[in-house]
Coordinates of C-alpha atoms and ligand atoms in Angstrom, one line a residue:
X1 CA -45.1 -94.6 48.5
X2 CA -46.3 -97.7 46.5
X3 CA -46.4 -98.3 43.0
X4 CA -48.3 -101.7 43.2
X5 CA -50.4 -102.5 40.2
X6 CA -48.6 -100.0 38.3
X7 CA -47.0 -100.5 34.9
X8 CA -43.9 -98.5 34.2
X9 CA -42.1 -98.2 30.9
X10 CA -38.4 -96.9 31.3
X11 CA -36.2 -96.2 27.9
X12 CA -32.6 -96.9 27.9
X13 CA -32.9 -99.1 31.1
X14 CA -30.3 -101.3 30.1
X15 CA -27.8 -99.3 31.7
X16 CA -26.9 -96.5 34.1
X17 CA -29.6 -94.0 35.1
X18 CA -32.6 -95.8 33.3
X19 CA -31.5 -99.2 34.9
X20 CA -31.5 -97.9 38.4
X21 CA -34.7 -96.0 38.0
X22 CA -36.4 -99.4 36.7
X23 CA -34.9 -101.2 39.8
X24 CA -36.4 -98.6 42.1
X25 CA -39.7 -98.6 40.5
X26 CA -39.9 -102.4 40.7
X27 CA -38.9 -102.2 44.1
X28 CA -42.1 -100.0 44.7
X29 CA -44.3 -102.7 43.3
X30 CA -44.6 -101.9 39.8
X31 CA -44.1 -103.9 36.9
X32 CA -41.4 -102.5 34.8
X33 CA -40.6 -102.6 31.2
X34 CA -37.0 -102.4 30.4
X35 CA -37.0 -100.8 26.9
X36 CA -33.6 -100.7 25.1
X37 CA -31.7 -100.6 22.0
X38 CA -29.6 -103.2 23.4
X39 CA -31.8 -106.1 23.9
X40 CA -29.4 -108.4 25.4
X41 CA -28.4 -105.8 28.2
X42 CA -32.2 -105.1 28.6
X43 CA -32.8 -108.9 29.3
X44 CA -30.1 -109.0 31.7
X45 CA -31.6 -106.2 33.6
X46 CA -35.2 -107.6 33.4
X47 CA -33.9 -111.1 34.6
X48 CA -32.0 -109.6 37.6
X49 CA -35.1 -107.7 38.8
X50 CA -37.3 -110.9 38.2
X51 CA -34.5 -112.9 40.4
X52 CA -34.9 -110.5 43.0
X53 CA -38.6 -110.7 43.2
X54 CA -39.7 -108.2 41.2
X55 CA -41.9 -108.0 37.9
X56 CA -39.9 -107.1 34.7
X57 CA -40.0 -107.6 30.8
X58 CA -37.4 -106.6 28.2
X59 CA -38.5 -105.1 25.0
X60 CA -36.4 -104.1 22.1
X61 CA -37.0 -100.6 21.3
X62 CA -35.1 -97.9 19.2
X63 CA -36.7 -94.6 20.6
X64 CA -36.1 -93.0 17.0
X65 CA -38.4 -95.2 15.2
X66 CA -41.9 -94.6 15.3
X67 CA -42.8 -98.2 14.5
X68 CA -40.5 -99.8 17.3
X69 CA -41.9 -97.4 19.8
X70 CA -45.5 -97.8 18.9
X71 CA -45.1 -101.7 19.0
X72 CA -43.2 -101.8 22.0
X73 CA -45.8 -99.8 23.8
X74 CA -48.6 -102.0 22.1
X75 CA -47.0 -104.9 23.4
X76 CA -46.8 -103.4 27.1
X77 CA -50.4 -102.6 27.3
X78 CA -51.3 -106.0 25.6
X79 CA -49.3 -108.3 27.9
X80 CA -49.6 -106.0 31.1
X81 CA -52.9 -104.2 30.8
X82 CA -51.9 -100.5 31.1
X83 CA -49.0 -98.1 30.9
X84 CA -49.0 -95.9 34.1
X85 CA -45.7 -94.5 34.1
X86 CA -43.3 -93.7 31.3
X87 CA -39.6 -92.6 31.9
X88 CA -38.4 -91.2 28.7
X89 CA -34.6 -91.7 29.6
X90 CA -32.6 -93.0 26.6
X91 CA -29.9 -90.8 25.8
X92 CA -26.1 -90.7 24.4
X93 CA -23.6 -87.9 24.4
X94 CA -21.6 -86.6 21.3
X95 CA -19.0 -83.8 22.2
X96 CA -17.6 -81.2 19.6
X97 CA -17.1 -77.6 19.3
X98 CA -20.0 -76.3 17.4
X99 CA -18.3 -75.4 14.1
X100 CA -16.9 -78.9 13.8
X101 CA -20.2 -80.6 15.0
X102 CA -21.1 -83.1 12.1
X103 CA -24.8 -82.5 10.8
X104 CA -25.2 -86.2 11.2
X105 CA -24.4 -86.1 14.8
X106 CA -26.5 -83.4 15.6
X107 CA -29.6 -84.9 13.7
X108 CA -28.8 -88.3 15.9
X109 CA -28.7 -86.3 19.0
X110 CA -32.0 -84.5 18.4
X111 CA -33.4 -87.9 17.1
X112 CA -32.6 -89.9 20.3
X113 CA -33.4 -87.1 23.1
X114 CA -36.3 -85.3 21.5
X115 CA -37.8 -87.6 18.9
X116 CA -37.6 -90.3 21.3
X117 CA -39.4 -88.2 24.1
X118 CA -42.1 -87.2 21.9
X119 CA -42.6 -90.6 20.1
X120 CA -43.0 -92.3 23.6
X121 CA -45.1 -89.9 24.9
X122 CA -47.6 -89.9 21.8
X123 CA -47.8 -93.7 22.3
X124 CA -48.2 -94.0 25.8
X125 CA -50.3 -90.8 26.7
X126 CA -53.3 -92.2 24.7
X127 CA -53.3 -95.3 27.0
X128 CA -53.1 -93.1 30.0
X129 CA -55.9 -91.1 29.1
X130 CA -57.9 -94.2 28.5
X131 CA -57.3 -95.4 32.0
X132 CA -58.9 -94.4 35.4
X133 CA -55.6 -93.7 36.8
X134 CA -54.2 -91.3 34.6
X135 CA -50.3 -91.3 34.1
X136 CA -47.2 -89.8 35.0
X137 CA -44.5 -89.0 32.3
X138 CA -40.8 -88.3 33.5
X139 CA -38.5 -86.9 31.0
X140 CA -34.7 -87.5 31.7
X141 CA -33.3 -83.9 31.5
X142 CA -30.1 -82.5 32.9
X143 CA -28.5 -79.8 34.4
X144 CA -28.0 -78.9 30.9
X145 CA -31.8 -78.3 30.6
X146 CA -30.9 -75.1 32.4
X147 CA -27.4 -74.4 31.7
X148 CA -24.7 -74.6 29.0
X149 CA -21.3 -76.2 28.5
X150 CA -18.7 -76.1 25.8
X151 CA -18.8 -78.9 23.3
X152 CA -22.4 -79.7 24.0
X153 CA -24.5 -77.7 21.3
X154 CA -26.9 -80.6 20.4
X155 CA -27.2 -81.8 23.9
X156 CA -27.9 -78.5 25.5
X157 CA -30.6 -77.7 22.9
X158 CA -32.1 -80.9 23.2
X159 CA -32.2 -81.2 27.1
X160 CA -33.7 -77.6 26.8
X161 CA -36.4 -78.6 24.6
X162 CA -37.5 -81.0 26.9
X163 CA -38.8 -78.6 29.4
X164 CA -41.0 -77.1 26.7
X165 CA -42.2 -80.5 25.9
X166 CA -42.9 -81.4 29.5
X167 CA -44.8 -78.1 29.8
X168 CA -47.1 -78.5 26.8
X169 CA -47.7 -82.1 28.1
X170 CA -48.5 -81.1 31.6
X171 CA -51.1 -78.5 30.3
X172 CA -52.6 -80.7 27.7
X173 CA -52.7 -83.8 30.3
X174 CA -53.7 -81.9 33.5
X175 CA -57.5 -82.1 32.6
X176 CA -57.1 -85.8 31.7
X177 CA -55.2 -87.0 34.8
X178 CA -51.5 -87.1 33.3
X179 CA -48.6 -85.4 34.8
X180 CA -45.3 -84.4 33.2
X181 CA -42.1 -83.5 34.8
X182 CA -38.3 -83.3 34.0
X183 CA -35.7 -84.6 36.2
X184 CA -32.2 -82.9 35.7
X185 CA -29.3 -84.7 37.1
X186 CA -25.8 -83.4 37.5
X187 CA -22.8 -85.6 36.3
X188 CA -23.5 -89.3 37.3
X189 CA -20.6 -91.8 36.7
X190 CA -22.6 -93.9 34.0
X191 CA -21.0 -95.2 30.7
X192 CA -22.0 -92.3 29.2
X193 CA -19.8 -90.0 31.6
X194 CA -16.9 -92.4 31.6
X195 CA -16.7 -92.2 27.7
X196 CA -16.9 -88.2 28.1
X197 CA -13.8 -87.8 30.3
X198 CA -11.2 -88.8 28.0
X199 CA -12.7 -87.0 24.9
X200 CA -13.0 -83.9 26.8
X201 CA -9.7 -83.9 28.0
X202 CA -8.7 -84.3 24.7
X203 CA -10.8 -81.6 23.4
X204 CA -10.1 -78.9 25.7
X205 CA -6.3 -79.9 26.2
X206 CA -6.5 -80.7 29.7
X207 CA -5.9 -83.8 31.8
X208 CA -9.0 -86.3 32.9
X209 CA -8.4 -85.3 36.4
X210 CA -8.8 -81.8 35.4
X211 CA -12.1 -82.4 33.4
X212 CA -13.6 -84.3 36.4
X213 CA -12.4 -81.6 39.2
X214 CA -12.7 -78.2 37.1
X215 CA -15.2 -79.1 34.3
X216 CA -17.6 -81.6 35.7
X217 CA -18.0 -81.1 39.4
X218 CA -16.5 -77.4 39.5
X219 CA -19.7 -75.8 40.3
X220 CA -21.2 -78.2 42.9
X221 CA -21.4 -77.5 46.4
X222 CA -19.2 -80.6 47.7
X223 CA -17.3 -81.8 44.5
X224 CA -19.6 -84.9 44.4
X225 CA -20.9 -86.7 41.6
X226 CA -24.6 -87.3 41.6
X227 CA -25.7 -91.0 41.8
X228 CA -27.9 -93.4 40.0
X229 CA -29.7 -93.9 43.1
X230 CA -30.4 -90.0 43.8
X231 CA -32.0 -89.9 40.4
X232 CA -33.9 -93.0 40.5
X233 CA -35.2 -91.8 43.9
X234 CA -36.3 -88.5 42.4
X235 CA -38.1 -90.3 39.6
X236 CA -39.7 -92.7 41.9
X237 CA -40.9 -89.6 43.8
X238 CA -42.6 -88.0 40.8
X239 CA -43.9 -91.4 39.7
X240 CA -45.7 -91.8 42.7
X241 CA -46.9 -88.4 43.6
X242 CA -50.6 -88.4 44.0
X243 CA -51.9 -85.0 42.8
X244 CA -51.5 -82.7 39.8
X245 CA -50.0 -80.3 42.1
X246 CA -46.4 -81.3 40.8
X247 CA -46.6 -81.0 37.0
X248 CA -44.7 -79.2 34.4
X249 CA -41.7 -78.8 36.7
X250 CA -38.2 -79.8 36.7
X251 CA -36.2 -80.9 39.6
X252 CA -32.2 -80.5 39.7
X253 CA -30.3 -83.3 41.4
X254 CA -26.9 -82.0 41.2
X255 CA -25.2 -81.3 44.5
X256 CA -26.1 -77.7 44.1
X257 CA -24.2 -77.4 40.8
X258 CA -27.4 -75.4 39.4
X259 CA -29.8 -73.7 41.6
X260 CA -33.2 -72.7 40.2
Ligands
NAD301 P1 -25.8 -94.9 29.7 O1 -25.2 -94.8 28.4 O2 -25.4 -95.5 30.9 O3 -27.3 -95.4 29.3 C1 -28.0 -95.1 28.0 C2 -28.9 -96.3 27.5 O4 -29.6 -95.8 26.6 C3 -28.0 -97.5 26.9 O5 -28.7 -98.8 27.7 C4 -28.5 -97.5 25.5 O6 -28.4 -98.7 25.2 C5 -29.7 -96.6 25.4 N1 -29.9 -96.0 24.2 C6 -29.1 -95.3 23.6 N2 -29.8 -95.0 22.4 C7 -31.0 -95.6 22.3 C8 -32.0 -95.4 21.5 N3 -32.0 -94.7 20.2 N4 -33.4 -96.4 21.8 C9 -33.4 -97.0 23.0 N5 -32.3 -96.9 23.8 C10 -31.1 -96.3 23.5 O7 -26.5 -93.3 29.9 P2 -26.9 -92.5 31.2 O8 -25.8 -91.9 31.7 O9 -27.6 -93.7 32.2 O10 -28.0 -91.5 30.5 C11 -29.2 -92.0 30.5 C12 -30.0 -90.6 30.5 O11 -29.7 -89.6 31.5 C13 -29.6 -89.8 29.2 O12 -30.7 -89.1 28.7 C14 -28.7 -88.8 29.6 O13 -28.7 -87.6 28.8 C15 -29.2 -88.4 31.1 N6 -28.4 -87.8 31.9 C16 -27.1 -88.3 32.2 C17 -26.1 -87.9 33.2 C18 -24.9 -88.4 33.6 O14 -23.8 -87.6 34.1 N7 -25.0 -89.7 33.3 C19 -26.5 -86.7 33.6 C20 -27.8 -86.1 33.1 C21 -28.5 -86.5 32.4

């Protein structure tokens, strides 16, 4: 599979899953745009891709800001000529019981996960429609796009919401050459998850080891974390898929935690 001459923008690509997605897409020949709130880290990742022979630029982008999203995507198309792949991946986690979930935190979660997905889609899809090659939009969902867990009302709501958005974009985009899919990872040891382990231990009154073994990995077939490479390979597969046979789908990558 080659992504030669393609331009791929990955949000939240300065860390964790997004970073590995960007590295994988670059290794397949794409020019990647590392779009992140954290510009210093985005520049570090882009620099490291360039050092190893790939093509990358860093763009400062808060995905909750329509202005910042539009500016980042306009810059991408102006400097690189097109946007062929969008990986809407930026995300955070805030855990609390529903009755204690601060409304401001709820709004922040939905803004990053859902507003971010729709704003980047709106800005990118126009350019995909204009180009001969169409495009591929990949949303970073989660097993929580299909399952629920305690303490995660906003996250589960947002990740379920991405399935709806992807299906609508698949229907609207299909006749114009744009595919939309959702990748749904199980737990991956990134900064986002490392932060949650002590928080969940405290909320649930159990040890950190129990959080990993009996909460996070309990339902997997082998007690293993999913890796950033597992997720990035799935994203690359969807990015390079050559027909509209695969659109409007969600692919779960979770060591069998969820089977749909
Ligand atoms: P991470 O914390 O390692 O990286 C998230 C990145 O998003 C950071 O670089 C951060 O600066 C950036 N970001 C945060 N808010 C932003 C904003 N408003 N605008 C632009 N960038 C912003 O997290 P991760 O674990 O790599 O998570 C990436 C995505 O994968 C998220 O959508 C998350 O929900 C999803 N996911 C993660 C796991 C997991 O177990 N780690 C599992 C399933 C899904």
